[in-house]
CSV table of C-alpha atoms in Angstrom, one decimal:
chain,number,residue,atom,x,y,z
A,143,MET,CA,-28.2,-1.0,-0.6
A,144,ALA,CA,-27.1,1.4,2.4
A,145,ASP,CA,-23.7,0.3,3.8
A,146,GLY,CA,-24.2,1.9,7.3
A,147,ALA,CA,-21.8,4.9,6.5
A,148,GLY,CA,-24.1,8.0,6.6
A,149,ASP,CA,-25.1,8.9,3.1
A,150,ARG,CA,-23.1,6.2,1.3
A,151,MET,CA,-24.7,3.6,-0.7
A,152,LEU,CA,-23.5,0.3,-2.3
A,153,GLU,CA,-24.4,-0.8,-5.7
A,154,VAL,CA,-23.0,-3.6,-8.0
A,155,VAL,CA,-22.5,-2.1,-11.2
A,156,PRO,CA,-21.5,-3.9,-14.6
A,157,ILE,CA,-18.5,-2.8,-16.5
A,158,ALA,CA,-16.7,-4.4,-19.5
A,159,SER,CA,-14.7,-6.9,-17.4
A,160,GLY,CA,-17.5,-8.0,-15.2
A,161,THR,CA,-19.1,-6.3,-12.3
A,162,VAL,CA,-17.7,-4.1,-9.6
A,163,THR,CA,-19.3,-2.8,-6.3
A,164,VAL,CA,-19.6,1.0,-6.3
A,165,CYS,CA,-19.8,2.9,-2.9
A,166,TRP,CA,-21.5,6.3,-4.0
A,167,ARG,CA,-20.2,9.0,-1.7
A,168,PRO,CA,-22.2,12.4,-1.8
A,169,SER,CA,-20.1,15.4,-0.8
A,170,ARG,CA,-20.8,19.0,-0.1
A,171,GLN,CA,-17.0,19.9,-0.3
A,172,ALA,CA,-16.1,18.2,-3.5
A,173,ARG,CA,-15.8,20.4,-6.5
A,174,ARG,CA,-15.7,17.5,-9.2
A,175,ILE,CA,-16.5,13.9,-9.6
A,176,SER,CA,-13.7,11.8,-8.4
A,177,MET,CA,-13.0,7.9,-8.2
A,178,ARG,CA,-10.8,5.7,-6.3
A,179,ILE,CA,-10.4,2.0,-5.4
A,180,ASP,CA,-10.7,1.3,-1.6
A,181,PRO,CA,-7.8,-1.2,-0.8
A,182,ALA,CA,-9.6,-2.7,2.1
A,183,SER,CA,-13.0,-3.3,0.7
A,184,GLY,CA,-12.2,-3.6,-2.9
A,185,HIS,CA,-15.1,-1.2,-3.6
A,186,VAL,CA,-14.9,1.6,-6.3
A,187,ILE,CA,-15.7,5.0,-4.3
A,188,ILE,CA,-17.2,7.6,-6.5
A,189,THR,CA,-17.5,10.9,-4.9
A,190,LEU,CA,-20.4,13.1,-6.1
A,191,PRO,CA,-20.4,16.8,-5.6
A,192,ARG,CA,-23.5,18.8,-4.7
A,193,GLY,CA,-25.8,18.7,-8.0
A,194,ALA,CA,-23.8,15.8,-9.9
A,195,ARG,CA,-25.8,12.9,-11.3
A,196,LYS,CA,-25.2,9.4,-10.5
A,197,ALA,CA,-25.3,8.9,-14.4
A,198,ASP,CA,-22.3,11.3,-14.7
A,199,GLY,CA,-20.4,8.9,-12.1
A,200,LEU,CA,-21.4,5.9,-14.1
A,201,ALA,CA,-19.9,7.5,-17.3
A,202,LEU,CA,-16.8,8.3,-15.5
A,203,LEU,CA,-16.5,4.7,-14.1
A,204,ARG,CA,-17.2,3.0,-17.5
A,205,ALA,CA,-14.7,5.4,-19.4
A,206,HIS,CA,-12.0,4.2,-17.1
A,207,SER,CA,-13.2,0.5,-16.6
A,208,ALA,CA,-9.8,-0.7,-17.6
A,209,TRP,CA,-8.0,1.2,-15.1
A,210,VAL,CA,-10.7,-0.1,-12.5
A,211,ALA,CA,-10.1,-3.6,-13.6
A,212,ALA,CA,-6.4,-3.3,-13.5
A,213,GLY,CA,-6.6,-1.9,-10.0
A,214,LEU,CA,-8.8,-4.5,-8.6
A,215,SER,CA,-6.6,-7.3,-9.9
A,216,ARG,CA,-3.7,-6.0,-8.2
A,217,LEU,CA,-5.2,-6.0,-4.8
A,218,PRO,CA,-4.3,-9.0,-2.6
A,219,PRO,CA,-7.2,-11.4,-1.7
A,220,ALA,CA,-9.2,-10.5,1.4
A,221,THR,CA,-7.9,-12.3,4.6
A,222,GLU,CA,-10.7,-13.3,7.0
A,223,LEU,CA,-9.8,-13.8,10.6
A,224,ARG,CA,-10.9,-17.4,11.3
A,225,HIS,CA,-9.9,-20.5,13.1
A,226,GLY,CA,-6.9,-22.2,11.6
A,227,GLY,CA,-6.0,-18.9,9.8
A,228,THR,CA,-3.0,-16.6,10.7
A,229,VAL,CA,-2.7,-13.0,11.7
A,230,LEU,CA,0.4,-10.9,12.0
A,231,LEU,CA,1.6,-9.1,15.2
A,232,ASP,CA,4.7,-7.1,15.1
A,233,GLY,CA,5.5,-9.0,11.9
A,234,ILE,CA,5.1,-12.5,13.5
A,235,ALA,CA,2.5,-14.8,12.0
A,236,LEU,CA,0.3,-16.1,14.8
A,237,GLU,CA,-2.2,-19.1,14.1
A,238,ILE,CA,-5.7,-18.4,15.2
A,239,ARG,CA,-7.1,-21.2,17.5
A,240,HIS,CA,-10.7,-21.3,18.5
A,241,ALA,CA,-11.4,-22.3,22.1
A,242,PRO,CA,-15.2,-22.4,22.4
A,243,GLU,CA,-15.2,-23.8,26.0
A,244,ALA,CA,-12.8,-21.1,27.3
A,245,ARG,CA,-13.7,-17.9,29.1
A,246,ARG,CA,-10.6,-15.7,28.5
A,247,GLY,CA,-11.6,-13.6,25.5
A,248,VAL,CA,-8.4,-13.5,23.4
A,249,TRP,CA,-5.0,-14.4,24.4
A,250,LEU,CA,-1.5,-15.2,23.2
A,251,GLU,CA,0.2,-18.5,24.2
A,252,ASP,CA,2.7,-20.7,22.6
A,253,GLY,CA,2.8,-18.6,19.3
A,254,ARG,CA,-0.8,-19.0,19.0
A,255,LEU,CA,-3.7,-16.5,19.3
A,256,HIS,CA,-6.5,-18.2,21.2
A,257,VAL,CA,-10.1,-17.1,20.8
A,258,SER,CA,-13.0,-18.0,23.2
A,259,GLY,CA,-16.7,-17.8,22.7
A,260,ALA,CA,-18.8,-18.4,19.6
A,261,GLU,CA,-16.9,-19.1,16.2
A,262,ASP,CA,-18.9,-16.3,14.5
A,263,PHE,CA,-17.4,-13.9,16.7
A,264,ILE,CA,-13.8,-14.7,16.1
A,265,ALA,CA,-13.0,-12.1,13.4
A,266,ARG,CA,-14.6,-9.4,15.7
A,267,ARG,CA,-12.7,-10.5,18.8
A,268,VAL,CA,-9.3,-10.7,17.1
A,269,GLY,CA,-9.8,-7.4,15.4
A,270,ALA,CA,-10.7,-5.8,18.8
A,271,TYR,CA,-7.5,-7.5,20.2
A,272,LEU,CA,-5.3,-6.1,17.5
A,273,ARG,CA,-6.6,-2.7,17.9
A,274,ALA,CA,-6.3,-2.8,21.8
A,275,GLN,CA,-2.4,-3.9,21.1
A,276,ALA,CA,-2.1,-1.0,18.7
A,277,GLN,CA,-3.5,1.4,21.3
A,278,VAL,CA,-0.9,0.3,23.8
A,279,LEU,CA,2.2,-0.4,21.7
A,280,LEU,CA,2.1,2.1,18.9
A,281,PRO,CA,2.0,5.2,21.0
A,282,ALA,CA,4.3,3.9,23.7
A,283,ARG,CA,6.9,3.2,20.9
A,284,LEU,CA,6.3,6.6,19.5
A,285,ARG,CA,6.8,8.5,22.6
A,286,LEU,CA,10.1,6.6,23.2
A,287,GLN,CA,11.5,7.4,19.8
A,288,ALA,CA,10.4,11.0,20.4
A,289,GLU,CA,12.1,11.3,23.6
A,290,GLN,CA,15.5,9.7,22.3
A,291,ALA,CA,15.3,12.4,19.5
A,292,ASP,CA,14.3,15.1,21.6
A,293,LEU,CA,11.2,15.9,19.7
A,294,ARG,CA,7.7,16.6,21.2
A,295,PRO,CA,4.6,15.7,19.2
A,296,VAL,CA,1.5,17.2,20.9
A,297,GLN,CA,-0.6,14.0,20.7
A,298,VAL,CA,-0.8,10.7,19.2
A,299,ARG,CA,-3.9,9.3,17.4
A,300,LEU,CA,-4.7,6.1,15.8
A,301,ARG,CA,-7.1,5.6,12.7
A,302,ASP,CA,-7.9,3.1,10.3
A,303,THR,CA,-6.5,4.9,7.2
A,304,LYS,CA,-6.5,3.5,3.7
A,305,SER,CA,-3.9,5.5,1.9
A,306,ARG,CA,-1.3,6.6,4.4
A,307,TRP,CA,0.4,4.8,7.3
A,308,GLY,CA,0.9,7.9,9.2
A,309,SER,CA,0.6,11.8,9.1
A,310,CYS,CA,1.8,14.9,11.3
A,311,SER,CA,-0.4,18.0,11.4
A,312,SER,CA,1.0,21.5,11.7
A,313,ASP,CA,-0.1,21.6,15.3
A,314,GLY,CA,2.2,18.6,16.2
A,315,THR,CA,-0.4,15.8,16.2
A,316,ILE,CA,0.7,12.5,14.9
A,317,MET,CA,-1.7,10.1,13.4
A,318,LEU,CA,-0.7,6.5,12.9
A,319,CYS,CA,-2.9,3.6,11.2
A,320,TRP,CA,-3.6,1.0,13.8
A,321,ARG,CA,-2.7,-1.6,11.2
A,322,LEU,CA,1.0,-0.9,11.6
A,323,VAL,CA,0.8,-3.1,14.8
A,324,MET,CA,0.8,-5.9,12.5
A,325,ALA,CA,4.0,-4.9,10.6
A,326,PRO,CA,7.4,-5.9,11.8
A,327,GLN,CA,8.8,-3.5,14.6
A,328,GLU,CA,11.5,-2.3,12.0
A,329,VAL,CA,8.7,-0.9,9.8
A,330,GLN,CA,7.0,0.6,12.6
A,331,HIS,CA,10.2,2.4,13.7
A,332,TYR,CA,10.4,3.6,10.4
A,333,ILE,CA,7.0,5.2,9.9
A,334,ILE,CA,7.3,6.6,13.5
A,335,ALA,CA,10.6,8.2,12.5
A,336,HIS,CA,9.0,9.7,9.4
A,337,GLU,CA,6.2,11.4,11.2
A,338,LEU,CA,8.6,12.6,13.9
A,339,ALA,CA,10.8,14.3,11.2
A,340,HIS,CA,7.8,16.1,10.1
A,341,LEU,CA,7.7,18.0,13.4
A,342,ARG,CA,10.8,20.0,12.2
A,343,HIS,CA,10.2,19.5,8.3
A,344,MET,CA,6.8,19.9,7.1
A,345,ASN,CA,7.9,18.7,3.6
A,346,HIS,CA,9.9,16.1,1.9
A,347,GLY,CA,12.9,17.8,1.1
A,348,PRO,CA,16.7,16.8,1.4
A,349,ASP,CA,16.9,18.0,5.2
A,350,PHE,CA,13.8,16.0,6.0
A,351,TRP,CA,15.3,12.7,4.5
A,352,LEU,CA,18.5,13.4,6.3
A,353,LEU,CA,16.7,13.6,9.5
A,354,VAL,CA,14.7,10.5,8.9
A,355,ASP,CA,17.7,8.6,8.3
A,356,ARG,CA,19.3,9.9,11.5
A,357,LEU,CA,16.2,8.8,13.4
A,358,THR,CA,16.0,5.1,11.8
A,359,PRO,CA,18.3,2.8,10.3
A,360,HIS,CA,15.3,0.9,8.8
A,361,ARG,CA,14.1,3.2,6.0
A,362,ARG,CA,15.1,0.9,3.1
A,363,GLN,CA,14.0,-2.3,4.5
A,364,ALA,CA,10.8,-0.9,5.7
A,365,GLU,CA,9.9,0.7,2.3
A,366,LYS,CA,10.7,-2.5,0.6
A,367,TRP,CA,8.5,-4.6,3.1
A,368,LEU,CA,5.6,-2.1,2.8
A,369,ARG,CA,5.7,-2.3,-1.0
A,370,ALA,CA,5.5,-6.1,-0.8
A,371,ASN,CA,3.1,-6.5,2.1
A,372,GLY,CA,1.4,-3.3,2.9
A,373,ALA,CA,-1.7,-3.8,0.9
A,374,SER,CA,-2.2,-7.1,2.4
A,375,LEU,CA,-2.6,-5.4,5.9
A,376,HIS,CA,-5.6,-3.4,4.3
A,377,ARG,CA,-7.0,-6.6,3.1
A,378,ILE,CA,-7.4,-8.3,6.5
A,379,VAL,CA,-11.1,-8.1,7.5
A,380,PRO,CA,-11.5,-7.6,11.4
A,381,ALA,CA,-15.3,-7.4,11.3
């Protein structure tokens, strides 16, 4: 079954502990077969380089089935965005309320996130609202911190990354995961400071961490929060 992502295909595969959904990912750049667990979907992604056989990928999967089962068991449950559920914005839990007769799209009022239109579109509309908030809030907060630190990123981009909350390229472009908008502002402040520090130190050496600690007082608190809750942000299904 195709999953709509180019050449990628989804397939349910039996392993010793039950079944897993494998996403086959052909790659012209890869030099060897590799395997990882996608924390958002819970799929096992197997990358096949040119000329590799699916049978070789299945052999890798079954040889490491215990590792796969353990990794999947550690994932938090997927969170659907639905009426009566909650979603985080700046670390604050907002109840999602369906307002089918309204014509206002999605709006925040009285600590609740109200969603108009058909119930089937709640997840899509809340997801779009969160991304829109991220597009406004995260770049503005990064630019403010950069100005305060006298640092000058070239540009800011938002993506839906799976393994990193942010990155800084050698040309000064900073990338942030849009899902950070759901984390507390102290966590955002730390991640932004971390990436800004890379504008001066493209490594994680002692000077880098000294600069991070000068740019934010929230490092320890944010790292603790991300260890406890970061995976849950990736398991939110915005449709």
